[in-house]
Structures are given as C-alpha cells and as structure tokens.
Coordinates of C-alpha atoms and ligand atoms in Angstrom, one line a residue:
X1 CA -57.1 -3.8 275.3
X2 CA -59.2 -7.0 275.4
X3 CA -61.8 -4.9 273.1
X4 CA -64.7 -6.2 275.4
X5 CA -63.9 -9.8 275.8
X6 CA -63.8 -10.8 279.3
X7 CA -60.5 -12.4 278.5
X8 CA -57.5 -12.2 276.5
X9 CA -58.4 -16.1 275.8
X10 CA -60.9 -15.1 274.4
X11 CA -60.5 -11.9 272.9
X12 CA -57.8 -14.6 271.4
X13 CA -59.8 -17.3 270.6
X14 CA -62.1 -14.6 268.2
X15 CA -58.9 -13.0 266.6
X16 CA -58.3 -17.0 265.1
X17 CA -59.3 -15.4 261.1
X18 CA -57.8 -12.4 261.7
X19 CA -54.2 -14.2 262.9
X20 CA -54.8 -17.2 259.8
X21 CA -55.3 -14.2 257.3
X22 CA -51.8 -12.5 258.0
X23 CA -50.5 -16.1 258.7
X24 CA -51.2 -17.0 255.0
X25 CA -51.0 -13.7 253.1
X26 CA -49.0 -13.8 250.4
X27 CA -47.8 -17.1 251.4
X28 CA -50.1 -19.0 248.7
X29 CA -49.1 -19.3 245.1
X30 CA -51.6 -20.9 243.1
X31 CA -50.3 -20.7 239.7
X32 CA -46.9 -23.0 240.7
X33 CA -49.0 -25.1 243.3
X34 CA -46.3 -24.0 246.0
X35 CA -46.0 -22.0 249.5
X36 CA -43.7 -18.7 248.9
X37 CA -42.3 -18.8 252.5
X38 CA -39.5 -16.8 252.8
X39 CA -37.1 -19.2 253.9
X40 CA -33.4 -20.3 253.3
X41 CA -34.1 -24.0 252.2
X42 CA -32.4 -23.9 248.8
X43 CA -33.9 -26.8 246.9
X44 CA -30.6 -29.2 246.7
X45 CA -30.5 -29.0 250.2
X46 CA -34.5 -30.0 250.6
X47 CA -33.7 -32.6 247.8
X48 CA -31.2 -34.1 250.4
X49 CA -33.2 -33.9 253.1
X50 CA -33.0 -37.8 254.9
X51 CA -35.6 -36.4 258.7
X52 CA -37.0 -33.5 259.8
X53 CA -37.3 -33.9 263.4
X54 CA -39.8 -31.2 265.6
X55 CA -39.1 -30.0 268.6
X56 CA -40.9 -28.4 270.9
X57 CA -43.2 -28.2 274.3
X58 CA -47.1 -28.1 275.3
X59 CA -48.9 -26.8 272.3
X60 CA -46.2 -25.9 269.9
X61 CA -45.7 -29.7 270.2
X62 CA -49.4 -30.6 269.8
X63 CA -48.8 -28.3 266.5
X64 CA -45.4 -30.1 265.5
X65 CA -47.2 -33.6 265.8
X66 CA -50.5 -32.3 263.7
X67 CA -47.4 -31.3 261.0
X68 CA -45.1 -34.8 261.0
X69 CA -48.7 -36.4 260.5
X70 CA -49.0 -34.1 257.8
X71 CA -45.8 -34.6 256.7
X72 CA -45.4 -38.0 256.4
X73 CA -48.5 -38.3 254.4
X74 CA -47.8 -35.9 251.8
X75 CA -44.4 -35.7 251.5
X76 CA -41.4 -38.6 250.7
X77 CA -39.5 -37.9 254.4
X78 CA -39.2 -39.3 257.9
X79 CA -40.7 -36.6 260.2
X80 CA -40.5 -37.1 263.7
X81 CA -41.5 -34.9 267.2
X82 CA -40.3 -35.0 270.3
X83 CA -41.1 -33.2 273.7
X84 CA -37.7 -31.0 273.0
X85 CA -36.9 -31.4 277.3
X86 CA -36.6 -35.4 275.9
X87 CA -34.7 -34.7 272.7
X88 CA -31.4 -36.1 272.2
X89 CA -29.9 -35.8 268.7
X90 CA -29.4 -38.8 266.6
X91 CA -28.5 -37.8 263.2
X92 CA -26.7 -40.9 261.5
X93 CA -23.8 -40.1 259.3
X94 CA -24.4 -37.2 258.1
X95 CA -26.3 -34.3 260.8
X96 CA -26.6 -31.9 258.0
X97 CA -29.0 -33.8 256.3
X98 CA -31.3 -33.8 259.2
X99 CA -33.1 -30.6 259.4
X100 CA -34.4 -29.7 263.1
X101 CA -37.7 -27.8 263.5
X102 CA -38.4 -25.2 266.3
X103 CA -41.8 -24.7 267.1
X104 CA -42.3 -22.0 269.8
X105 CA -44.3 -19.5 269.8
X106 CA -42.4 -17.5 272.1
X107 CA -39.1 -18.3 270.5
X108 CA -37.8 -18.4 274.4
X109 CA -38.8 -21.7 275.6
X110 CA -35.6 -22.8 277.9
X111 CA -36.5 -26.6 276.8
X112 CA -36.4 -25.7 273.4
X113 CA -33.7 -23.9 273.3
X114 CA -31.7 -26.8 274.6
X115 CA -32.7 -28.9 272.1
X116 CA -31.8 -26.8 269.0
X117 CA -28.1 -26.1 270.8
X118 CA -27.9 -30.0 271.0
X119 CA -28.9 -30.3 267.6
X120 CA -26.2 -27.2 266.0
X121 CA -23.6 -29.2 268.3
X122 CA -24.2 -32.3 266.1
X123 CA -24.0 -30.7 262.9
X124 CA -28.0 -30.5 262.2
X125 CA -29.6 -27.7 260.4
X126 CA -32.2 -26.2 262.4
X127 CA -34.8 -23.8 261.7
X128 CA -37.3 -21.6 264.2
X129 CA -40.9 -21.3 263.7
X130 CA -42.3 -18.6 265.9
X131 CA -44.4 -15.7 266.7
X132 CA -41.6 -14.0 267.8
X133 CA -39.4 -11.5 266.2
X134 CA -36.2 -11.0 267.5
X135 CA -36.0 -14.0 270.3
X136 CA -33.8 -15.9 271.0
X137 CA -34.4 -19.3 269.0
X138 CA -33.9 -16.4 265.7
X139 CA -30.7 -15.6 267.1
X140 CA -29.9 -19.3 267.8
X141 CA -31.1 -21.4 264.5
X142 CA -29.7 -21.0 260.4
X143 CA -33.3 -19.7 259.7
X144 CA -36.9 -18.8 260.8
X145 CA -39.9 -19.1 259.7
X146 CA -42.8 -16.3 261.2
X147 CA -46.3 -17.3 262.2
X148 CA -47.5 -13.9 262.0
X149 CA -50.5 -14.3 264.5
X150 CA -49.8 -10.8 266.7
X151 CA -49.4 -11.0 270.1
X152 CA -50.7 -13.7 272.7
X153 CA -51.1 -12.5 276.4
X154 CA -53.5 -15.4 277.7
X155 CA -51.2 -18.0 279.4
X156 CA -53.1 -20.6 277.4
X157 CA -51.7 -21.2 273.5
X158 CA -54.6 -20.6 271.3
X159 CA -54.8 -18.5 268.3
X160 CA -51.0 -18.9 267.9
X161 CA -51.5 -22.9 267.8
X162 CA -53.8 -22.2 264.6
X163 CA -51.3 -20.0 262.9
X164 CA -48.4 -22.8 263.9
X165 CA -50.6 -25.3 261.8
X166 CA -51.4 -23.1 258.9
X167 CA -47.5 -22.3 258.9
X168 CA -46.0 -25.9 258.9
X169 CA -48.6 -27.1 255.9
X170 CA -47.8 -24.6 254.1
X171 CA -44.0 -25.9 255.0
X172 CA -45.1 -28.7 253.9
X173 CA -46.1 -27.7 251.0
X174 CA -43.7 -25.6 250.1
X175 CA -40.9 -29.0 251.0
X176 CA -43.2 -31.5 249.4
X177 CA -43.2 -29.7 245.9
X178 CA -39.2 -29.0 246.0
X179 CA -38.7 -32.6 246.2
X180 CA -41.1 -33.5 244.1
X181 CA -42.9 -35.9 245.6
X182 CA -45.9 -34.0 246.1
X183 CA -47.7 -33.5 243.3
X184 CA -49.3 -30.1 241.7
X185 CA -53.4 -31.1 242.4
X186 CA -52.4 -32.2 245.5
X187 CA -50.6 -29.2 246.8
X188 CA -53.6 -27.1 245.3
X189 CA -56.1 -28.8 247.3
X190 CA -54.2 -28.6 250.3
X191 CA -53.7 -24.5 249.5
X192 CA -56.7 -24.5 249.3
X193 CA -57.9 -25.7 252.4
X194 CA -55.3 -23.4 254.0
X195 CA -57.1 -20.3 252.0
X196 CA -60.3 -21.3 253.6
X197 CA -59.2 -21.6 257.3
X198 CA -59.9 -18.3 258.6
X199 CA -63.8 -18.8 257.6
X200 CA -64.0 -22.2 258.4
X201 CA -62.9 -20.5 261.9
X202 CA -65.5 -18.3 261.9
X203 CA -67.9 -20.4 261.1
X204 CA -67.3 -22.2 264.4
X205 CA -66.8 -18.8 265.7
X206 CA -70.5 -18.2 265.0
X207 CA -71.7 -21.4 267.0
X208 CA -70.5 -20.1 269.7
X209 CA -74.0 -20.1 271.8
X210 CA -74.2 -23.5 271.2
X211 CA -70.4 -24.3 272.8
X212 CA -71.3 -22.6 275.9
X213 CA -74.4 -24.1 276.1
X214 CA -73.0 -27.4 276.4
X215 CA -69.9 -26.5 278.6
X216 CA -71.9 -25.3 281.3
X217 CA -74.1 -28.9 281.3
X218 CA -71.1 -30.2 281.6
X219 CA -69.2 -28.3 283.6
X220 CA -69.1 -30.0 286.7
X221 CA -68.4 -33.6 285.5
X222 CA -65.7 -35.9 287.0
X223 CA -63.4 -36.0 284.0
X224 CA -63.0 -35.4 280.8
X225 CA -61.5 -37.5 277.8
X226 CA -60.6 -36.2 274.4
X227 CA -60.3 -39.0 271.7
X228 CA -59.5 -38.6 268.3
X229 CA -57.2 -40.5 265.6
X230 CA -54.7 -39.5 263.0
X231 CA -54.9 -35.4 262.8
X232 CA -57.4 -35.5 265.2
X233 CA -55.1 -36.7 268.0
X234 CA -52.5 -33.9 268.1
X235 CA -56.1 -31.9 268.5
X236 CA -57.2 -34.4 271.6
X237 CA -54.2 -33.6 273.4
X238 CA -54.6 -30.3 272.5
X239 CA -58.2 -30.2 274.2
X240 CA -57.5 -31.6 277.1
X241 CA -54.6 -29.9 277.9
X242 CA -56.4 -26.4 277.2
X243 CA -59.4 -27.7 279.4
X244 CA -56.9 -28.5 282.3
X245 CA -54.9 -25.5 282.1
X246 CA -58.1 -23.0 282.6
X247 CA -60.3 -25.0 284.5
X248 CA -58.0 -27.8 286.8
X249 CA -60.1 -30.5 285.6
X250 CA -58.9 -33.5 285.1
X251 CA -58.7 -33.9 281.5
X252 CA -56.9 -36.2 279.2
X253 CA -56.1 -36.6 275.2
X254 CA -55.9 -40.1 273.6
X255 CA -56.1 -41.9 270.3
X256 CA -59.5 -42.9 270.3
X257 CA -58.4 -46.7 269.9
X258 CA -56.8 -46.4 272.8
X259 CA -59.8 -46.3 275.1
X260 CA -60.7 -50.1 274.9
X261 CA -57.2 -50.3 276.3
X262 CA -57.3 -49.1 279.2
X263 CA -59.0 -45.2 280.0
X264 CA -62.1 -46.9 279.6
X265 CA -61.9 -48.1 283.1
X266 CA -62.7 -44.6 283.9
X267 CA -65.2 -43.8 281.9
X268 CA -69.1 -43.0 283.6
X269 CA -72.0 -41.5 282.9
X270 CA -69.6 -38.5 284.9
X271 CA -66.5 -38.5 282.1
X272 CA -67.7 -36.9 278.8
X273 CA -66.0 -37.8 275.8
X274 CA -64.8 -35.1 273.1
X275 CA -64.5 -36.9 269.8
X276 CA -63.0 -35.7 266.5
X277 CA -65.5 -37.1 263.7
X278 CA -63.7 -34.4 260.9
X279 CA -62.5 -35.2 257.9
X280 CA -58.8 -36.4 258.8
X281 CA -59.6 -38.2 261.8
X282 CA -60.9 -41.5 260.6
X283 CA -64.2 -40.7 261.9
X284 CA -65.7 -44.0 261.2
X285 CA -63.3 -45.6 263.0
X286 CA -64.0 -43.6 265.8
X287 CA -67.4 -43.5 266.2
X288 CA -67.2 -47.1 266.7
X289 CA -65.1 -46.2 269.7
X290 CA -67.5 -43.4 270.7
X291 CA -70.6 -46.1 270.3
X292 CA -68.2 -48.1 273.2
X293 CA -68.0 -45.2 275.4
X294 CA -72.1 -44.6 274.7
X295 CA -72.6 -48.2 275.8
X296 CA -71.4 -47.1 279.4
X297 CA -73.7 -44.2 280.0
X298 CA -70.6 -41.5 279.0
X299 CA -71.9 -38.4 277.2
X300 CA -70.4 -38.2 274.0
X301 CA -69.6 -34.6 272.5
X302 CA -68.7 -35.3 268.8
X303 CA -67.4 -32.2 266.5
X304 CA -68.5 -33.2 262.9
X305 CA -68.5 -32.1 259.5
X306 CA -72.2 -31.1 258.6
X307 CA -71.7 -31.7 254.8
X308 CA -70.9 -34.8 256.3
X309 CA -72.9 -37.9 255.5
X310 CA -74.7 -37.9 259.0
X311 CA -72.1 -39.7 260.5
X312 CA -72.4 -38.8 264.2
X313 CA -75.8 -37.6 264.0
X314 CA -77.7 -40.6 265.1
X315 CA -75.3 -42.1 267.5
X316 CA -73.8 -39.4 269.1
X317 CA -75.4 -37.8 272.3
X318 CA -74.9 -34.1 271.1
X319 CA -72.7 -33.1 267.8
X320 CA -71.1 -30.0 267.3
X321 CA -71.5 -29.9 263.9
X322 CA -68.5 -27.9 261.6
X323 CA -70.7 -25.8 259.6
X324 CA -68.4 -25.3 256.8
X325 CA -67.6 -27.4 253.8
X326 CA -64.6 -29.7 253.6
X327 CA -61.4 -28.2 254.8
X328 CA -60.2 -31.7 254.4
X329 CA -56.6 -32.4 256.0
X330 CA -57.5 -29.4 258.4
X331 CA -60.6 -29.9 259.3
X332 CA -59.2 -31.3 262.8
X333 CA -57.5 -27.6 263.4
X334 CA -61.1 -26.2 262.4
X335 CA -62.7 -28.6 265.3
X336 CA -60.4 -27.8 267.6
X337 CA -61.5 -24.2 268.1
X338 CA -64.5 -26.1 269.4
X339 CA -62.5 -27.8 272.4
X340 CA -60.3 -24.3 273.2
X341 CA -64.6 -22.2 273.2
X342 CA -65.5 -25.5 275.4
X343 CA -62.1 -24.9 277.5
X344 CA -62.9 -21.8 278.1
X345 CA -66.3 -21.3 279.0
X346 CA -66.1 -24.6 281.3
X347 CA -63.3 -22.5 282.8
X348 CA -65.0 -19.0 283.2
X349 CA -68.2 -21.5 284.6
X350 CA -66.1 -22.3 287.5
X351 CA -64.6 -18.4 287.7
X352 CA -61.1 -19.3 287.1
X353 CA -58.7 -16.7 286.6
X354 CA -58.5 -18.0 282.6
X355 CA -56.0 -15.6 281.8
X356 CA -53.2 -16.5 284.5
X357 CA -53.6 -20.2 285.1
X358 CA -51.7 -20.6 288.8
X359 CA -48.8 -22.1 288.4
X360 CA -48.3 -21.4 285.1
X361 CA -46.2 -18.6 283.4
X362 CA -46.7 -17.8 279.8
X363 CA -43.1 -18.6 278.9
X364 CA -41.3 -21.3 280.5
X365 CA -37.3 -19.8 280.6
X366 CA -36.2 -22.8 283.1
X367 CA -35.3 -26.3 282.5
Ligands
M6R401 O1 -43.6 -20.3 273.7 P1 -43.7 -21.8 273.4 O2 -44.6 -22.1 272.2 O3 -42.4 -22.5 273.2 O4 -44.4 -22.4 274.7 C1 -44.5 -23.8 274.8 C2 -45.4 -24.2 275.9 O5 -44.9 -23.7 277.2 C3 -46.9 -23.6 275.7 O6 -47.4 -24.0 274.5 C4 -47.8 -24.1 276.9 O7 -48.0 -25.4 276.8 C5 -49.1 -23.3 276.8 N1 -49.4 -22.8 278.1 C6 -50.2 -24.1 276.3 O8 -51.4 -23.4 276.4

C-alpha cells in the first residue's frame, strides 16, 4: 500500500496534487469570483461576523495561522489562532457573532475538542474543518467543512496540511466575497492561485534530486533554524517542526526578524538556515536577515521563486528555486513541500523510523 515509496511520508508527500485536486474540485467558481463550499454560513450571519478565532494543535495550527494571515489581509474581520490546549473563549457581548474554527485533520484531537465544547458553552458558532468523515469534532460543531485529501497514515501531517491551506482560502474567499469586502479581481486572482497548486506541487515534486542532495550535506549539522515572515512563518514553524518530528534534530521556526534578537546567538557555520524568499514572505526583507546569518559562516538554504528577479541568487549559499510561476499568496505553502522533502530525507539519512516517530501517536486523544 505505500505503492513503492519507502514511506507512507512520502508516498504522502508525492500524493500533494492528487489531494489539492479533490481538495479544490468543484470548489472554484470563476464566473461569480466565489468558493462553492458546501457550508451552512448563510450570508446575514457572515455579514455579522465581529472574529473568527482558529483553533487547533501542531500542524493544523501552523495551517490555521497561514489562514488568519490570510484572512486579515483580504477580508474586513479580526481572525485570531490559538494553540486550542491554551484557548479560553472570550466572546464580548454577543458569542454568536464569533464564529470558532476547527482545524483537525483527524477531527479527534482531545485538545481540540476541548476548545470547541468551551466555545458551544459560551454561545459561539463553531465550525470543523477536517479530513475526517464521521469524527467526532462533525458530531460536536453546527457545521464542517471537508479537506478531502484521503487518508494520512505517516505520523507526520503533510499532504493534509496542503489540503487544510487550500480549504481555508478558499474559506476565505468564499467569507470575503459574502461580506463584500473582498473584491471580484481579487478573489479571481486568489482562485486562481488555488487552481494552480497541485502543479506548482509538482513542480517542486520534480526537484526532488536536488532536495535530497542537499539534505544529506547537511544532515549531520548541529541545528537547524527556519526563518521566514508573514505567510512564510506559519511555514517556518511548519519546517521545523516536520524536521524534528522525523529526524530528533533540534530544529526551530521563527520570524526571520527575529533572529537579530536573540536565536542568532546560536547560529554557526553548524546551524543552517531555511529561509522563505516566496512571494508572500517579504523576501527582501528577509534576505537581509539571511545576509546576517551569512555574515557568521551559517549555510543559508533559501526556497525562491525562479521567475523571481534573482533575489536570492547571488547572496544565498544554495537556493531552491520554485520552478513555477507566481502562485502569489501561496507561494509559501508551495515552498514548504521543500522543508517536509528536506524533513524527510534528512530523517531517512539518519534511518529513523519516519513513519512512527517514538513518542508520538498519530492522533493525540489525551489532554
Ligand atoms: O488530527 P489533528 O490535525 O488535530 O492533529 C493535530 C496534531 O497532533 C498534528 O498536526 C501533529 O502536530 C502532527 N504529528 C504534525 O506532523
């Protein structure tokens, strides 16, 4: 059943198009510039609207913080995330008009569960977004919303955090248009960066000789730090935490402003730095940050765009390039299949067992 992959991480990994395609089909409607989700969110109550706060754990959060970004940028609403073992609701006067996310891919996280119960107590509407038909967060929340990405047997979240992504833009979408404050070219071009996920994953699919490549040089480094800002930090913390679930390195995400502040204490000519240099990611910005880390011997692995203007090309010590055209607000998901190829074949370097982490179960059901 892993059709000749090694892994079911991988096997994964490659099934990225395949999940985005039944992710997005039939979801995209062109004509009104709108998402056809099939979800209960009749357009009064989306007009009233006052937060729509995420909750949810590991990388179902990393997806619900890639979506408030999104959110907030495109659409005329508060949007918050919290890691749902931390959430408490606050809901002002009126809970109803808070609407309460779920993102879980197995829709039987215990922690998120919690937090959607606490949030129902209150009065909130809540809604699921899974891979999961029939779990419990269906049972539990007024509606759900279905990733579609098939089922995910490696312990580490990876085609289903793609899927997550594509689902909440098109949310988004879909929430932006009712209310009006996104406008029809807008909601067009972000449609159609959706439509062109699944072979702006392949095309980083493809360059997979290249990935490996590289993890293996650096395979055996101290530490590794993932930097990136706006979209491209929900994908930092994404790529760390994927490279420190398979391989036990030490690995950590930050906002790649962050690094004069502190991290880069710790960083050698040992501790490669991932950057994010996409579309989405303030790339300029960061490749200042990157030309720091360069100034103290670190080897700097920047994912680019390569219709890109060259950006990381000279400065960087190695770029990965994105070899498709602009994806634009999702170029950072694109990347990111970079960090979970690098994840992995660090991890199968070192002959972990990538497809049961110790320690780690696929679905946490405690609190
Ligand atoms: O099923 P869920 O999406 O609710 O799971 C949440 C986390 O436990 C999960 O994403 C975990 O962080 C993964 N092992 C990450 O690869």
């Amino acid at each position: 059943e892993k059709s000749g992959y090694d892994h079911y991480m991988l096997k994964e990994i490659h099934e990225q198009p395949r999940a985005l395609r039944q992710t997005i089909s039939g979801r995209i409607d062109t004509d009104d510039g709108t998402a056809d989700i099939d979800v209960d969110l009749p357009s009064e109550y989306v007009d009233s609207i006052e937060e729509i706060q995420i909750v949810a754990c590991g990388t179902s959060n990393y997806a619900g913080r890639y979506a408030a970004e999104l959110l907030e940028s495109i659409v005329d609403v508060r949007a918050t995330v919290e890691v749902a073992s931390e959430y408490e609701f606050d809901g002002g006067r009126d809970p109803w008009r808070t609407l309460v996310v779920a993102v879980t891919q197995s829709g039987e996280t215990a922690d998120t569960l919690s937090a959607i119960r606490r949030a129902k107590r209150a009065g909130a509407r809540t809604l699921a977004v899974t891979n999961t038909l029939g779990s419990t967060v269906v049972r539990e929340t007024d509606d759900s919303v279905f990733i579609r990405a098939g089922p995910e047997i490696g312990v580490a979240a990876t085609k289903t955090f793609a899927s997550q992504v594509a689902t909440l833009t098109l949310l988004a979408v879909r929430i932006g248009r009712a209310r009006g404050s996104l406008s029809y070219g807008r909601a067009r071009e972000l449609l159609e960066s959706v439509r062109r996920l699944p072979n702006a994953v392949q095309g980083v699919l493809d360059r997979e000789d290249r990935v490996r490549e590289v993890a293996r040089e650096y395979a055996d480094s101290d530490a590794f730090f993932f930097v990136g800002r706006k979209l491209g930090h929900p994908v930092a913390l994404e790529g760390a935490l994927k490279l420190k679930e398979i391989s036990y390195d030490h690995a950590e995400g930050f906002p790649a402003g962050e690094l004069k502040h502190g991290p880069l204490a710790l960083v050698t000519e040992e501790t490669p730095v991932l950057a994010l240099l996409t579309d989405g990611s303030r790339p300029d910005e960061t490749l200042n940050n990157v030309k720091e880390v360069e100034a103290r011997g670190a080897p700097v692995i920047g994912a680019t765009t390569a219709d890109g203007d060259g950006r990381a090309t000279d400065s960087a010590y190695l770029d990965v390039e994105l070899p498709v055209p602009a994806t634009g607000a999702l170029e950072p998901l694109v990347a990111n299949v970079y960090w979970q190829l690098f994840a992995y074949h660090v991890a199968d370097e070192k002959g972990r067992p990538i497809d049961r982490p110790r320690n780690l179960a696929k679905s946490v059901t405690v609190e």
